[in-house]
């Protein structure tokens, strides 16, 4: 029986909740502590099916609170950290950049330093895994692809804060010998994504017959990955990646926004029993996002070659499954858009400290 204890930060969010479930299912002998401050993006409903498990524990806490983090590490013998907690939405970073610096940079440094101090003297068998984004590499033209060697060139406050946190992670490796690994992933999609991001926002708006705000001409390109494939890549990298290394994760699946939106409209018309073309009438071109990166495309051949990971499903199938999930879980959509679930958590966890 393994006594491995992993701290996952941001486990109540979109990717984090899939990752927590993946680890609990794949490694029943591990203990998983999920640390999350439950911002608007954190939702424990995402984990309802696994929260009863004896080897799962939720702790409500803020990664920017250094004494709290220090205490958490000294009270627990974590073998590893998988760090996802972050402010993650580009548009919000344009409106409130300092929150992104605080959470994504200071929060990451707090965790790095707590791990360094707690593990001091014995890093063997330890791992600090930082989850990052392809946005740190900047924007591609029509040609080219991001490799692990592509120089950093972030443009939004969000991507600048993630790039900064990546540099701090490498600094803790190079300066203190902390055993770190970093992955940079492309756009994720799937169940439980907060409906501010393109795909769930547009699914929600189509079901409510609200306009679909396409930024600029809709010609920007993103490389989409099924969120559960991201979780399986993180598993492989956590267990078999090399210390100090970076791995790119992506699905070789580039779509212009407008092509993706048109496909989504076709699927939604079919699922909702609407006339073909009805949802596409909601498409509304709006002012472009400031500093909008034109194209992301990830070369994940290092991960595929060295660690044998590959994405499991085609985008058309994943998008269909995604639509089905949101239509089957309209209550989830209504709750997260009404803020009802936040009122509940305010009441549940109004005093600080461990949630359960
Ligand atoms: P998300 O916004 O859905 O979830 C973030 C989680 O972090 C939430 O549960 C939130 O409550 C928690 N959190 C925020 N601030 C916190 C704090 N100060 N202390 C503790 N918890 C806090 O984000 P996501 O889309 O699941 O992204 C997770 C990670 O993966 C982020 O680091 C993001 O940069 C990275 N990433 C995301 C994508 C993507 O397409 N969504 C792609 C590549 C990388
Ligand atoms: O590439 C990885 C990144 O992907 C992650 O690091 C981020 O956390 C995640 O939010 C995502 O960033 P994007 O900015 O690419 O995702 P978003 O869903 O916000 O937008 C996808 C594309 O759709 C982008 O080109 C902007 C466009 N868009 C988005 C919204 C919300 C629109 O045209 N209209 C919209 O209303």
Tab-separated table of N, CA and C in Angstrom, residues 5-148:
chain	number	residue	atom	x	y	z
A	5	UNK	N	1.223	11.061	-0.838
A	5	UNK	CA	0.271	12.138	-0.544
A	5	UNK	C	0.560	13.303	-1.496
A	6	UNK	N	-0.412	13.634	-2.332
A	6	UNK	CA	-0.214	14.702	-3.324
A	6	UNK	C	-1.134	15.872	-3.008
A	7	UNK	N	-0.562	17.061	-3.049
A	7	UNK	CA	-1.347	18.296	-2.933
A	7	UNK	C	-1.661	18.781	-4.345
A	8	UNK	N	-2.961	18.863	-4.666
A	8	UNK	CA	-3.377	19.454	-5.950
A	8	UNK	C	-3.992	20.811	-5.632
A	9	UNK	N	-3.448	21.877	-6.207
A	9	UNK	CA	-4.039	23.205	-5.982
A	9	UNK	C	-4.987	23.521	-7.135
A	10	UNK	N	-6.070	24.233	-6.815
A	10	UNK	CA	-7.044	24.588	-7.861
A	10	UNK	C	-7.888	23.409	-8.293
A	11	UNK	N	-8.046	22.422	-7.406
A	11	UNK	CA	-8.757	21.186	-7.754
A	11	UNK	C	-10.262	21.338	-7.887
A	12	UNK	N	-10.809	22.502	-7.493
A	12	UNK	CA	-12.254	22.706	-7.667
A	12	UNK	C	-12.566	23.413	-8.985
A	13	UNK	N	-11.536	23.745	-9.738
A	13	UNK	CA	-11.738	24.433	-11.020
A	13	UNK	C	-11.965	23.433	-12.145
A	14	UNK	N	-11.906	23.932	-13.341
A	14	UNK	CA	-12.217	23.124	-14.530
A	14	UNK	C	-11.228	21.958	-14.681
A	15	UNK	N	-9.977	22.248	-14.976
A	15	UNK	CA	-9.018	21.167	-15.215
A	15	UNK	C	-8.723	20.426	-13.905
A	16	UNK	N	-8.609	21.204	-12.814
A	16	UNK	CA	-8.272	20.611	-11.520
A	16	UNK	C	-9.255	19.537	-11.092
A	17	UNK	N	-10.548	19.770	-11.334
A	17	UNK	CA	-11.535	18.780	-10.883
A	17	UNK	C	-11.405	17.484	-11.695
A	18	UNK	N	-11.106	17.606	-12.988
A	18	UNK	CA	-10.887	16.385	-13.789
A	18	UNK	C	-9.611	15.673	-13.326
A	19	UNK	N	-8.614	16.471	-12.948
A	19	UNK	CA	-7.351	15.864	-12.508
A	19	UNK	C	-7.521	15.131	-11.165
A	20	UNK	N	-8.224	15.772	-10.227
A	20	UNK	CA	-8.462	15.138	-8.919
A	20	UNK	C	-9.180	13.800	-9.140
A	21	UNK	N	-10.234	13.820	-9.961
A	21	UNK	CA	-10.990	12.579	-10.225
A	21	UNK	C	-10.086	11.532	-10.874
A	22	UNK	N	-9.275	11.962	-11.838
A	22	UNK	CA	-8.379	11.028	-12.535
A	22	UNK	C	-7.426	10.363	-11.532
A	23	UNK	N	-6.820	11.149	-10.649
A	23	UNK	CA	-5.853	10.581	-9.696
A	23	UNK	C	-6.546	9.675	-8.679
A	24	UNK	N	-7.736	10.078	-8.206
A	24	UNK	CA	-8.438	9.241	-7.226
A	24	UNK	C	-8.811	7.895	-7.849
A	25	UNK	N	-9.234	7.919	-9.123
A	25	UNK	CA	-9.607	6.666	-9.790
A	25	UNK	C	-8.388	5.824	-10.145
A	26	UNK	N	-7.340	6.482	-10.641
A	26	UNK	CA	-6.177	5.729	-11.129
A	26	UNK	C	-5.284	5.242	-9.994
A	27	UNK	N	-5.277	5.974	-8.871
A	27	UNK	CA	-4.349	5.650	-7.771
A	27	UNK	C	-5.089	5.629	-6.436
A	28	UNK	N	-5.924	4.597	-6.217
A	28	UNK	CA	-6.721	4.572	-4.983
A	28	UNK	C	-5.872	4.544	-3.722
A	29	UNK	N	-4.595	4.173	-3.848
A	29	UNK	CA	-3.754	4.124	-2.643
A	29	UNK	C	-3.136	5.486	-2.308
A	30	UNK	N	-3.278	6.465	-3.200
A	30	UNK	CA	-2.739	7.800	-2.905
A	30	UNK	C	-3.730	8.583	-2.051
A	31	UNK	N	-3.205	9.489	-1.253
A	31	UNK	CA	-4.062	10.490	-0.621
A	31	UNK	C	-3.962	11.772	-1.450
A	32	UNK	N	-5.133	12.339	-1.771
A	32	UNK	CA	-5.159	13.566	-2.574
A	32	UNK	C	-5.766	14.678	-1.716
A	33	UNK	N	-4.982	15.718	-1.485
A	33	UNK	CA	-5.512	16.913	-0.822
A	33	UNK	C	-5.718	17.981	-1.890
A	34	UNK	N	-6.956	18.471	-1.933
A	34	UNK	CA	-7.319	19.506	-2.909
A	34	UNK	C	-7.383	20.851	-2.172
A	35	UNK	N	-6.450	21.734	-2.501
A	35	UNK	CA	-6.420	23.071	-1.893
A	35	UNK	C	-6.990	24.079	-2.882
A	36	UNK	N	-8.051	24.755	-2.478
A	36	UNK	CA	-8.693	25.702	-3.391
A	36	UNK	C	-9.354	26.793	-2.552
A	37	UNK	N	-9.266	28.020	-3.027
A	37	UNK	CA	-9.889	29.120	-2.267
A	37	UNK	C	-11.333	29.355	-2.700
A	38	UNK	N	-11.797	28.591	-3.705
A	38	UNK	CA	-13.175	28.716	-4.203
A	38	UNK	C	-13.490	30.148	-4.645
A	39	UNK	N	-12.732	30.609	-5.623
A	39	UNK	CA	-13.098	31.865	-6.287
A	39	UNK	C	-14.351	31.585	-7.113
A	40	UNK	N	-14.794	32.565	-7.891
A	40	UNK	CA	-15.962	32.351	-8.753
A	40	UNK	C	-15.773	31.104	-9.623
A	41	UNK	N	-14.507	30.722	-9.926
A	41	UNK	CA	-14.240	29.616	-10.855
A	41	UNK	C	-14.175	28.260	-10.158
A	42	UNK	N	-14.120	28.265	-8.834
A	42	UNK	CA	-14.007	27.006	-8.095
A	42	UNK	C	-15.381	26.534	-7.662
A	43	UNK	N	-15.667	25.261	-7.861
A	43	UNK	CA	-17.013	24.759	-7.617
A	43	UNK	C	-16.914	23.312	-7.144
A	44	UNK	N	-17.227	23.085	-5.867
A	44	UNK	CA	-17.104	21.722	-5.334
A	44	UNK	C	-18.128	20.766	-5.913
A	45	UNK	N	-19.168	21.297	-6.535
A	45	UNK	CA	-20.149	20.427	-7.205
A	45	UNK	C	-19.441	19.586	-8.278
A	46	UNK	N	-18.370	20.133	-8.846
A	46	UNK	CA	-17.616	19.415	-9.881
A	46	UNK	C	-17.065	18.086	-9.372
A	47	UNK	N	-16.946	17.972	-8.035
A	47	UNK	CA	-16.306	16.785	-7.448
A	47	UNK	C	-17.259	15.955	-6.603
A	48	UNK	N	-18.561	16.204	-6.781
A	48	UNK	CA	-19.546	15.538	-5.927
A	48	UNK	C	-19.418	14.013	-5.967
A	49	UNK	N	-19.080	13.465	-7.130
A	49	UNK	CA	-19.022	11.998	-7.266
A	49	UNK	C	-17.827	11.368	-6.564
A	50	UNK	N	-16.838	12.157	-6.166
A	50	UNK	CA	-15.660	11.557	-5.508
A	50	UNK	C	-15.428	12.086	-4.097
A	51	UNK	N	-16.214	13.073	-3.671
A	51	UNK	CA	-15.903	13.747	-2.398
A	51	UNK	C	-16.046	12.825	-1.186
A	52	UNK	N	-16.792	11.716	-1.353
A	52	UNK	CA	-16.977	10.789	-0.229
A	52	UNK	C	-15.774	9.874	-0.021
A	53	UNK	N	-14.869	9.816	-0.975
A	53	UNK	CA	-13.769	8.844	-0.890
A	53	UNK	C	-12.861	9.143	0.294
A	54	UNK	N	-12.437	8.080	0.970
A	54	UNK	CA	-11.645	8.229	2.204
A	54	UNK	C	-10.268	8.813	1.960
A	55	UNK	N	-9.768	8.662	0.738
A	55	UNK	CA	-8.413	9.176	0.475
A	55	UNK	C	-8.441	10.564	-0.180
A	56	UNK	N	-9.625	11.224	-0.134
A	56	UNK	CA	-9.742	12.577	-0.691
A	56	UNK	C	-10.015	13.567	0.440
A	57	UNK	N	-9.345	14.702	0.390
A	57	UNK	CA	-9.584	15.731	1.392
A	57	UNK	C	-9.605	17.096	0.713
A	58	UNK	N	-10.596	17.915	1.071
A	58	UNK	CA	-10.644	19.286	0.546
A	58	UNK	C	-10.220	20.261	1.632
A	59	UNK	N	-9.357	21.194	1.276
A	59	UNK	CA	-8.964	22.261	2.192
A	59	UNK	C	-9.251	23.587	1.504
A	60	UNK	N	-10.044	24.424	2.156
A	60	UNK	CA	-10.283	25.750	1.599
A	60	UNK	C	-9.170	26.675	2.056
A	61	UNK	N	-8.441	27.241	1.123
A	61	UNK	CA	-7.340	28.128	1.496
A	61	UNK	C	-6.780	28.824	0.281
A	62	UNK	N	-6.044	29.891	0.559
A	62	UNK	CA	-5.589	30.794	-0.488
A	62	UNK	C	-4.070	30.662	-0.664
A	63	UNK	N	-3.629	30.407	-1.871
A	63	UNK	CA	-2.179	30.244	-2.104
A	63	UNK	C	-1.415	31.547	-1.912
A	64	UNK	N	-2.121	32.672	-1.858
A	64	UNK	CA	-1.401	33.942	-1.646
A	64	UNK	C	-1.161	34.199	-0.150
A	65	UNK	N	-1.719	33.362	0.709
A	65	UNK	CA	-1.585	33.519	2.167
A	65	UNK	C	-0.365	32.704	2.632
A	66	UNK	N	0.806	33.352	2.683
A	66	UNK	CA	2.061	32.634	2.928
A	66	UNK	C	2.071	31.876	4.262
A	67	UNK	N	1.656	32.490	5.396
A	67	UNK	CA	1.688	31.714	6.658
A	67	UNK	C	0.778	30.483	6.599
A	68	UNK	N	-0.385	30.634	5.951
A	68	UNK	CA	-1.299	29.501	5.835
A	68	UNK	C	-0.647	28.363	5.027
A	69	UNK	N	-0.012	28.727	3.934
A	69	UNK	CA	0.621	27.717	3.069
A	69	UNK	C	1.775	27.028	3.807
A	70	UNK	N	2.563	27.839	4.505
A	70	UNK	CA	3.693	27.307	5.286
A	70	UNK	C	3.181	26.274	6.305
A	71	UNK	N	2.101	26.638	6.977
A	71	UNK	CA	1.481	25.762	7.974
A	71	UNK	C	0.973	24.467	7.349
A	72	UNK	N	0.306	24.612	6.206
A	72	UNK	CA	-0.250	23.436	5.526
A	72	UNK	C	0.859	22.442	5.196
A	73	UNK	N	1.995	22.972	4.735
A	73	UNK	CA	3.110	22.088	4.383
A	73	UNK	C	3.739	21.479	5.631
A	74	UNK	N	3.812	22.253	6.720
A	74	UNK	CA	4.466	21.660	7.898
A	74	UNK	C	3.566	20.639	8.583
A	75	UNK	N	2.249	20.774	8.396
A	75	UNK	CA	1.329	19.811	9.031
A	75	UNK	C	1.115	18.556	8.195
A	76	UNK	N	1.529	18.586	6.946
A	76	UNK	CA	1.301	17.439	6.057
A	76	UNK	C	2.622	16.998	5.447
A	77	UNK	N	2.726	15.714	5.194
A	77	UNK	CA	3.946	15.222	4.561
A	77	UNK	C	3.631	14.989	3.068
A	78	UNK	N	3.554	16.103	2.337
A	78	UNK	CA	3.253	15.958	0.909
A	78	UNK	C	4.477	15.378	0.192
A	79	UNK	N	4.219	14.408	-0.685
A	79	UNK	CA	5.304	13.894	-1.520
A	79	UNK	C	5.408	14.709	-2.797
A	80	UNK	N	4.279	15.259	-3.205
A	80	UNK	CA	4.293	16.013	-4.454
A	80	UNK	C	3.237	17.100	-4.445
A	81	UNK	N	3.456	18.071	-5.318
A	81	UNK	CA	2.498	19.159	-5.515
A	81	UNK	C	2.193	19.223	-7.012
A	82	UNK	N	0.915	19.297	-7.353
A	82	UNK	CA	0.546	19.597	-8.749
A	82	UNK	C	-0.242	20.896	-8.678
A	83	UNK	N	0.343	21.938	-9.227
A	83	UNK	CA	-0.133	23.305	-8.976
A	83	UNK	C	-0.911	23.850	-10.179
A	84	UNK	N	-2.241	23.921	-9.983
A	84	UNK	CA	-3.105	24.476	-11.038
A	84	UNK	C	-3.783	25.772	-10.629
A	85	UNK	N	-3.855	26.059	-9.319
A	85	UNK	CA	-4.624	27.233	-8.870
A	85	UNK	C	-4.114	28.476	-9.577
A	86	UNK	N	-5.036	29.205	-10.164
A	86	UNK	CA	-4.648	30.411	-10.905
A	86	UNK	C	-5.896	31.202	-11.250
A	87	UNK	N	-5.692	32.458	-11.570
A	87	UNK	CA	-6.689	33.212	-12.325
A	87	UNK	C	-6.412	32.850	-13.774
A	88	UNK	N	-7.454	32.436	-14.515
A	88	UNK	CA	-7.187	31.793	-15.806
A	88	UNK	C	-7.818	32.471	-17.030
A	89	UNK	N	-8.600	33.530	-16.819
A	89	UNK	CA	-9.323	34.067	-17.986
A	89	UNK	C	-8.690	35.358	-18.518
A	90	UNK	N	-8.305	35.328	-19.779
A	90	UNK	CA	-7.577	36.445	-20.405
A	90	UNK	C	-8.358	37.760	-20.299
A	91	UNK	N	-9.663	37.728	-20.586
A	91	UNK	CA	-10.447	38.977	-20.551
A	91	UNK	C	-10.461	39.588	-19.148
A	92	UNK	N	-10.561	38.734	-18.126
A	92	UNK	CA	-10.525	39.268	-16.752
A	92	UNK	C	-9.160	39.871	-16.446
A	93	UNK	N	-8.095	39.296	-17.036
A	93	UNK	CA	-6.743	39.822	-16.757
A	93	UNK	C	-6.562	41.201	-17.368
A	94	UNK	N	-7.299	41.463	-18.449
A	94	UNK	CA	-7.214	42.789	-19.083
A	94	UNK	C	-7.929	43.810	-18.190
A	95	UNK	N	-9.011	43.361	-17.540
A	95	UNK	CA	-9.778	44.258	-16.660
A	95	UNK	C	-9.112	44.432	-15.294
A	96	UNK	N	-8.512	43.378	-14.739
A	96	UNK	CA	-7.941	43.426	-13.372
A	96	UNK	C	-6.580	42.740	-13.322
A	97	UNK	N	-5.551	43.352	-13.923
A	97	UNK	CA	-4.263	42.648	-14.039
A	97	UNK	C	-3.603	42.296	-12.703
A	98	UNK	N	-3.777	43.157	-11.689
A	98	UNK	CA	-3.041	42.896	-10.437
A	98	UNK	C	-3.461	41.609	-9.745
A	99	UNK	N	-4.763	41.260	-9.885
A	99	UNK	CA	-5.204	39.987	-9.292
A	99	UNK	C	-4.427	38.822	-9.885
A	100	UNK	N	-4.069	38.960	-11.152
A	100	UNK	CA	-3.342	37.877	-11.827
A	100	UNK	C	-1.904	37.796	-11.337
A	101	UNK	N	-1.318	38.973	-11.085
A	101	UNK	CA	0.049	38.981	-10.546
A	101	UNK	C	0.026	38.350	-9.152
A	102	UNK	N	-0.957	38.752	-8.353
A	102	UNK	CA	-1.001	38.264	-6.970
A	102	UNK	C	-1.176	36.746	-6.938
A	103	UNK	N	-2.206	36.265	-7.613
A	103	UNK	CA	-2.477	34.815	-7.531
A	103	UNK	C	-1.426	34.006	-8.290
A	104	UNK	N	-1.187	34.381	-9.526
A	104	UNK	CA	-0.384	33.512	-10.387
A	104	UNK	C	1.118	33.608	-10.087
A	105	UNK	N	1.572	34.784	-9.665
A	105	UNK	CA	3.012	34.927	-9.398
A	105	UNK	C	3.286	34.721	-7.900
A	106	UNK	N	2.699	35.580	-7.066
A	106	UNK	CA	2.985	35.478	-5.614
A	106	UNK	C	2.516	34.122	-5.082
A	107	UNK	N	1.329	33.687	-5.508
A	107	UNK	CA	0.810	32.393	-5.041
A	107	UNK	C	1.765	31.256	-5.390
A	108	UNK	N	2.285	31.275	-6.601
A	108	UNK	CA	3.217	30.216	-7.022
A	108	UNK	C	4.507	30.275	-6.204
A	109	UNK	N	5.013	31.482	-5.971
A	109	UNK	CA	6.255	31.606	-5.197
A	109	UNK	C	6.037	31.121	-3.751
A	110	UNK	N	4.879	31.424	-3.183
A	110	UNK	CA	4.580	30.915	-1.827
A	110	UNK	C	4.659	29.393	-1.784
A	111	UNK	N	4.068	28.751	-2.785
A	111	UNK	CA	4.068	27.280	-2.813
A	111	UNK	C	5.487	26.735	-3.008
A	112	UNK	N	6.225	27.357	-3.921
A	112	UNK	CA	7.605	26.914	-4.161
A	112	UNK	C	8.426	27.001	-2.889
A	113	UNK	N	8.261	28.113	-2.186
A	113	UNK	CA	9.105	28.318	-1.013
A	113	UNK	C	8.704	27.407	0.147
A	114	UNK	N	7.393	27.184	0.267
A	114	UNK	CA	6.944	26.263	1.319
A	114	UNK	C	7.466	24.859	1.027
A	115	UNK	N	7.409	24.440	-0.240
A	115	UNK	CA	7.907	23.102	-0.604
A	115	UNK	C	9.410	23.012	-0.344
A	116	UNK	N	10.131	24.045	-0.750
A	116	UNK	CA	11.588	24.046	-0.538
A	116	UNK	C	11.930	23.901	0.936
A	117	UNK	N	11.236	24.696	1.774
A	117	UNK	CA	11.566	24.676	3.208
A	117	UNK	C	11.143	23.367	3.857
A	118	UNK	N	9.958	22.900	3.475
A	118	UNK	CA	9.436	21.686	4.109
A	118	UNK	C	10.253	20.463	3.707
A	119	UNK	N	10.684	20.442	2.443
A	119	UNK	CA	11.431	19.276	1.953
A	119	UNK	C	12.940	19.444	2.149
A	120	UNK	N	13.348	20.525	2.766
A	120	UNK	CA	14.775	20.874	2.853
A	120	UNK	C	15.595	19.666	3.268
A	121	UNK	N	16.681	19.492	2.579
A	121	UNK	CA	17.591	18.423	2.978
A	121	UNK	C	17.273	17.098	2.323
A	122	UNK	N	16.035	16.877	1.932
A	122	UNK	CA	15.721	15.599	1.290
A	122	UNK	C	14.673	15.771	0.203
A	123	UNK	N	15.158	15.975	-0.995
A	123	UNK	CA	14.250	16.136	-2.137
A	123	UNK	C	13.961	14.793	-2.826
A	124	UNK	N	14.532	13.695	-2.287
A	124	UNK	CA	14.368	12.429	-3.017
A	124	UNK	C	12.900	11.984	-2.991
A	125	UNK	N	12.424	11.577	-4.144
A	125	UNK	CA	11.029	11.138	-4.272
A	125	UNK	C	10.028	12.278	-4.270
A	126	UNK	N	10.506	13.520	-4.234
A	126	UNK	CA	9.597	14.674	-4.203
A	126	UNK	C	9.453	15.261	-5.610
A	127	UNK	N	8.336	15.963	-5.807
A	127	UNK	CA	8.134	16.585	-7.127
A	127	UNK	C	7.210	17.791	-7.001
A	128	UNK	N	7.606	18.891	-7.609
A	128	UNK	CA	6.746	20.078	-7.704
A	128	UNK	C	6.415	20.261	-9.173
A	129	UNK	N	5.145	20.042	-9.507
A	129	UNK	CA	4.724	20.070	-10.924
A	129	UNK	C	3.854	21.311	-11.143
A	130	UNK	N	4.320	22.179	-12.010
A	130	UNK	CA	3.637	23.448	-12.291
A	130	UNK	C	2.899	23.340	-13.628
A	131	UNK	N	1.585	23.634	-13.585
A	131	UNK	CA	0.762	23.535	-14.794
A	131	UNK	C	0.703	24.901	-15.465
A	132	UNK	N	1.229	24.972	-16.683
A	132	UNK	CA	1.242	26.261	-17.377
A	132	UNK	C	0.557	26.154	-18.744
A	133	UNK	N	0.721	27.212	-19.495
A	133	UNK	CA	-0.077	27.389	-20.715
A	133	UNK	C	0.807	27.650	-21.924
A	134	UNK	N	0.272	27.346	-23.105
A	134	UNK	CA	1.003	27.660	-24.336
A	134	UNK	C	1.055	29.167	-24.595
A	135	UNK	N	0.197	29.940	-23.880
A	135	UNK	CA	0.144	31.388	-24.143
A	135	UNK	C	1.445	32.099	-23.776
A	136	UNK	N	2.296	31.446	-22.961
A	136	UNK	CA	3.582	32.075	-22.601
A	136	UNK	C	4.445	32.276	-23.835
A	137	UNK	N	4.227	31.474	-24.884
A	137	UNK	CA	5.064	31.561	-26.085
A	137	UNK	C	4.647	32.697	-27.013
A	138	UNK	N	3.520	33.332	-26.710
A	138	UNK	CA	3.091	34.458	-27.552
A	138	UNK	C	2.179	34.017	-28.670
A	139	UNK	N	2.329	34.649	-29.825
A	139	UNK	CA	1.397	34.403	-30.924
A	139	UNK	C	2.151	33.964	-32.166
A	140	UNK	N	1.593	32.960	-32.862
A	140	UNK	CA	2.181	32.511	-34.121
A	140	UNK	C	1.532	33.241	-35.286
A	141	UNK	N	2.260	33.330	-36.405
A	141	UNK	CA	1.646	33.755	-37.665
A	141	UNK	C	0.961	32.538	-38.273
A	142	UNK	N	0.732	32.569	-39.578
A	142	UNK	CA	0.054	31.427	-40.218
A	142	UNK	C	0.906	30.166	-40.164
A	143	UNK	N	2.250	30.340	-40.108
A	143	UNK	CA	3.155	29.188	-40.090
A	143	UNK	C	3.743	29.004	-38.706
A	144	UNK	N	4.363	27.814	-38.490
A	144	UNK	CA	5.122	27.583	-37.269
A	144	UNK	C	4.325	26.867	-36.196
A	145	UNK	N	5.055	26.470	-35.142
A	145	UNK	CA	4.451	25.696	-34.063
A	145	UNK	C	5.295	25.908	-32.804
A	146	UNK	N	4.656	25.922	-31.627
A	146	UNK	CA	5.404	26.124	-30.383
A	146	UNK	C	6.096	24.823	-29.976
A	147	UNK	N	7.433	24.886	-29.790
A	147	UNK	CA	8.150	23.757	-29.193
A	147	UNK	C	8.591	24.188	-27.801
A	148	UNK	N	9.209	23.282	-27.073
A	148	UNK	CA	9.694	23.613	-25.722
A	148	UNK	C	10.812	24.648	-25.786
